[in-house]
Amino acid sequence: MRPIARVPLLAAALLALAACGRGSSSVEAPIDAPRAAAASDFSVHDLEARWRDQEGAERTLASTGGKARVISMVYTQCAHTCPMIVAEMKRVEAALPAEERGRVGFVLVSLDPARDTPAQLAKFASAMRLDPASWTLLTGDAGAVRELAALLGLRYRPEADAQISHSNTYLVLDPAGRIVHRQDGIGRGTAATLARIREAAPAR
């Protein structure tokens, strides 16, 4: 395992926070600002934390590998921006032709492990109509959440109203778990994300 202490945190420092409970829909940061993280050779597969998926199975992030993945960190009690992030990820999925979808997975990691049990993740997945063949939802302990957020260059902060302010970001990982693309903010289109997915998971 490579040490993760050198994970580039410049990206995290540049990202603004948006509170889900306040209806903010985008992160006010230049879209190219966080590219330092994308240049890293670090992989989420290097993290040894154990997670539980929406079926209650214990998983590592490495177990989700083998294909390109679109990943974000959200939480199920979020009233505004998290559903919008998921909806945008679903638009990415819908834009992929059927022959490409099998080479791409979608991963949502909870920022709220105290409330987001596997059963709650399963309920959320059903409500959002997420195909379990393509979508993996994960919950872990607070330390695992912090570690992954640092590696992905995401910021989050609990608020007094039980909401969580967080970066509105989703990323593309290659089959080895390395960051190859990040999209900061919502509603900026999916063309760049689709292009990087196709680079990360070319047709055989």
GROMACS .gro file of C-alpha atoms in nm, residues 27-192:
model
  166
   27VAL     CA    1  -1.968   2.503  -0.616
   28GLU     CA    2  -1.829   2.847  -0.682
   29ALA     CA    3  -1.481   2.742  -0.793
   30PRO     CA    4  -1.313   2.750  -1.135
   31ILE     CA    5  -1.373   2.418  -1.304
   32ASP     CA    6  -1.001   2.374  -1.379
   33ALA     CA    7  -0.882   2.469  -1.031
   34PRO     CA    8  -0.883   2.118  -0.876
   35ARG     CA    9  -0.684   1.947  -1.153
   36ALA     CA   10  -0.390   1.891  -0.912
   37ALA     CA   11  -0.572   1.589  -0.769
   38ALA     CA   12  -0.635   1.442  -1.113
   39ALA     CA   13  -0.262   1.439  -1.182
   40SER     CA   14  -0.198   1.212  -0.884
   41ASP     CA   15  -0.103   0.847  -0.919
   42PHE     CA   16  -0.290   0.766  -0.598
   43SER     CA   17  -0.573   0.519  -0.619
   44VAL     CA   18  -0.880   0.469  -0.402
   45HIS     CA   19  -0.777   0.102  -0.409
   46ASP     CA   20  -0.492   0.195  -0.174
   47LEU     CA   21  -0.741   0.264   0.105
   48GLU     CA   22  -0.791  -0.028   0.341
   49ALA     CA   23  -1.115   0.092   0.501
   50ARG     CA   24  -1.409  -0.148   0.505
   51TRP     CA   25  -1.750  -0.030   0.391
   52ARG     CA   26  -2.104  -0.173   0.379
   53ASP     CA   27  -2.303  -0.155   0.059
   54GLN     CA   28  -2.680  -0.120   0.019
   55GLU     CA   29  -2.715  -0.497   0.051
   56GLY     CA   30  -2.524  -0.500   0.381
   57ALA     CA   31  -2.219  -0.672   0.230
   58GLU     CA   32  -1.875  -0.568   0.353
   59ARG     CA   33  -1.668  -0.415   0.074
   60THR     CA   34  -1.343  -0.237   0.006
   61LEU     CA   35  -1.322   0.030  -0.259
   62ALA     CA   36  -1.092  -0.199  -0.453
   63SER     CA   37  -1.383  -0.444  -0.484
   64THR     CA   38  -1.566  -0.191  -0.702
   65GLY     CA   39  -1.277  -0.181  -0.952
   66GLY     CA   40  -1.224  -0.342  -1.287
   67LYS     CA   41  -1.420  -0.079  -1.477
   68ALA     CA   42  -1.437   0.298  -1.500
   69ARG     CA   43  -1.648   0.448  -1.225
   70VAL     CA   44  -1.826   0.774  -1.162
   71ILE     CA   45  -1.810   0.847  -0.789
   72SER     CA   46  -1.949   1.112  -0.556
   73MET     CA   47  -1.998   1.162  -0.182
   74VAL     CA   48  -2.354   1.250  -0.079
   75TYR     CA   49  -2.600   1.165   0.197
   76THR     CA   50  -2.958   1.044   0.188
   77GLN     CA   51  -3.113   1.311   0.415
   78CYS     CA   52  -2.997   1.587   0.180
   79ALA     CA   53  -3.298   1.776   0.049
   80HIS     CA   54  -3.151   1.966  -0.243
   81THR     CA   55  -2.810   1.926  -0.401
   82CYS     CA   56  -2.746   1.556  -0.339
   83PRO     CA   57  -3.048   1.447  -0.547
   84MET     CA   58  -2.928   1.689  -0.814
   85ILE     CA   59  -2.581   1.532  -0.813
   86VAL     CA   60  -2.734   1.187  -0.844
   87ALA     CA   61  -2.964   1.306  -1.123
   88GLU     CA   62  -2.665   1.441  -1.315
   89MET     CA   63  -2.480   1.112  -1.270
   90LYS     CA   64  -2.791   0.937  -1.403
   91ARG     CA   65  -2.779   1.164  -1.708
   92VAL     CA   66  -2.422   1.049  -1.765
   93GLU     CA   67  -2.540   0.689  -1.740
   94ALA     CA   68  -2.831   0.749  -1.978
   95ALA     CA   69  -2.602   0.911  -2.233
   96LEU     CA   70  -2.388   0.598  -2.260
   97PRO     CA   71  -2.492   0.357  -2.535
   98ALA     CA   72  -2.598   0.016  -2.408
   99GLU     CA   73  -2.274  -0.147  -2.524
  100GLU     CA   74  -2.070   0.099  -2.312
  101ARG     CA   75  -2.271   0.086  -1.989
  102GLY     CA   76  -2.135  -0.251  -1.886
  103ARG     CA   77  -1.786  -0.099  -1.869
  104VAL     CA   78  -1.891   0.177  -1.627
  105GLY     CA   79  -2.003   0.167  -1.264
  106PHE     CA   80  -2.149   0.435  -1.040
  107VAL     CA   81  -2.056   0.472  -0.672
  108LEU     CA   82  -2.215   0.689  -0.403
  109VAL     CA   83  -2.040   0.711  -0.066
  110SER     CA   84  -2.231   0.849   0.232
  111LEU     CA   85  -2.109   1.156   0.417
  112ASP     CA   86  -2.348   1.068   0.701
  113PRO     CA   87  -2.263   0.715   0.819
  114ALA     CA   88  -2.449   0.758   1.149
  115ARG     CA   89  -2.784   0.779   0.967
  116ASP     CA   90  -2.705   0.612   0.637
  117THR     CA   91  -2.728   0.246   0.727
  118PRO     CA   92  -2.730  -0.017   0.450
  119ALA     CA   93  -3.109  -0.032   0.479
  120GLN     CA   94  -3.133   0.346   0.437
  121LEU     CA   95  -2.902   0.332   0.135
  122ALA     CA   96  -3.121   0.062  -0.019
  123LYS     CA   97  -3.431   0.276   0.037
  124PHE     CA   98  -3.258   0.575  -0.122
  125ALA     CA   99  -3.142   0.367  -0.420
  126SER     CA  100  -3.497   0.246  -0.475
  127ALA     CA  101  -3.642   0.596  -0.450
  128MET     CA  102  -3.385   0.728  -0.697
  129ARG     CA  103  -3.435   0.426  -0.928
  130LEU     CA  104  -3.068   0.329  -0.927
  131ASP     CA  105  -3.001  -0.001  -1.101
  132PRO     CA  106  -2.820  -0.225  -0.848
  133ALA     CA  107  -2.630  -0.387  -1.136
  134SER     CA  108  -2.458  -0.052  -1.201
  135TRP     CA  109  -2.484   0.146  -0.878
  136THR     CA  110  -2.301   0.075  -0.553
  137LEU     CA  111  -2.388   0.275  -0.241
  138LEU     CA  112  -2.146   0.261   0.050
  139THR     CA  113  -2.145   0.359   0.415
  140GLY     CA  114  -1.847   0.340   0.652
  141ASP     CA  115  -1.714   0.491   0.970
  142ALA     CA  116  -1.627   0.858   1.012
  143GLY     CA  117  -1.254   0.797   0.971
  144ALA     CA  118  -1.304   0.617   0.640
  145VAL     CA  119  -1.522   0.902   0.516
  146ARG     CA  120  -1.257   1.162   0.606
  147GLU     CA  121  -0.981   0.960   0.442
  148LEU     CA  122  -1.171   0.913   0.116
  149ALA     CA  123  -1.281   1.277   0.105
  150ALA     CA  124  -0.919   1.386   0.141
  151LEU     CA  125  -0.807   1.158  -0.140
  152LEU     CA  126  -1.085   1.277  -0.369
  153GLY     CA  127  -1.026   1.643  -0.281
  154LEU     CA  128  -1.375   1.693  -0.135
  155ARG     CA  129  -1.472   1.912   0.160
  156TYR     CA  130  -1.767   1.869   0.394
  157ARG     CA  131  -1.886   2.015   0.723
  158PRO     CA  132  -2.182   1.921   0.949
  159GLU     CA  133  -2.424   2.205   1.012
  160ALA     CA  134  -2.642   2.278   1.316
  161ASP     CA  135  -2.963   2.188   1.129
  162ALA     CA  136  -2.847   1.826   1.071
  163GLN     CA  137  -2.756   1.912   0.713
  164ILE     CA  138  -2.404   1.877   0.574
  165SER     CA  139  -2.228   2.141   0.368
  166HIS     CA  140  -2.015   1.971   0.105
  167SER     CA  141  -1.846   2.002  -0.231
  168ASN     CA  142  -2.089   1.937  -0.515
  169THR     CA  143  -1.851   1.723  -0.715
  170TYR     CA  144  -1.840   1.392  -0.895
  171LEU     CA  145  -1.531   1.226  -1.037
  172VAL     CA  146  -1.432   0.962  -1.289
  173LEU     CA  147  -1.196   0.687  -1.176
  174ASP     CA  148  -1.013   0.457  -1.415
  175PRO     CA  149  -1.032   0.077  -1.361
  176ALA     CA  150  -0.727   0.099  -1.133
  177GLY     CA  151  -0.902   0.352  -0.906
  178ARG     CA  152  -0.708   0.663  -1.014
  179ILE     CA  153  -0.879   0.998  -1.062
  180VAL     CA  154  -0.892   1.089  -1.431
  181HIS     CA  155  -1.160   1.359  -1.426
  182ARG     CA  156  -1.356   1.572  -1.181
  183GLN     CA  157  -1.668   1.780  -1.237
  184ASP     CA  158  -1.725   2.060  -0.987
  185GLY     CA  159  -2.072   2.209  -0.974
  186ILE     CA  160  -2.401   2.097  -1.119
  187GLY     CA  161  -2.553   2.170  -1.458
  188ARG     CA  162  -2.232   2.219  -1.653
  189GLY     CA  163  -2.303   1.942  -1.900
  190THR     CA  164  -2.178   1.587  -1.932
  191ALA     CA  165  -1.966   1.598  -2.250
  192ALA     CA  166  -1.628   1.619  -2.072
   0.00000   0.00000   0.00000
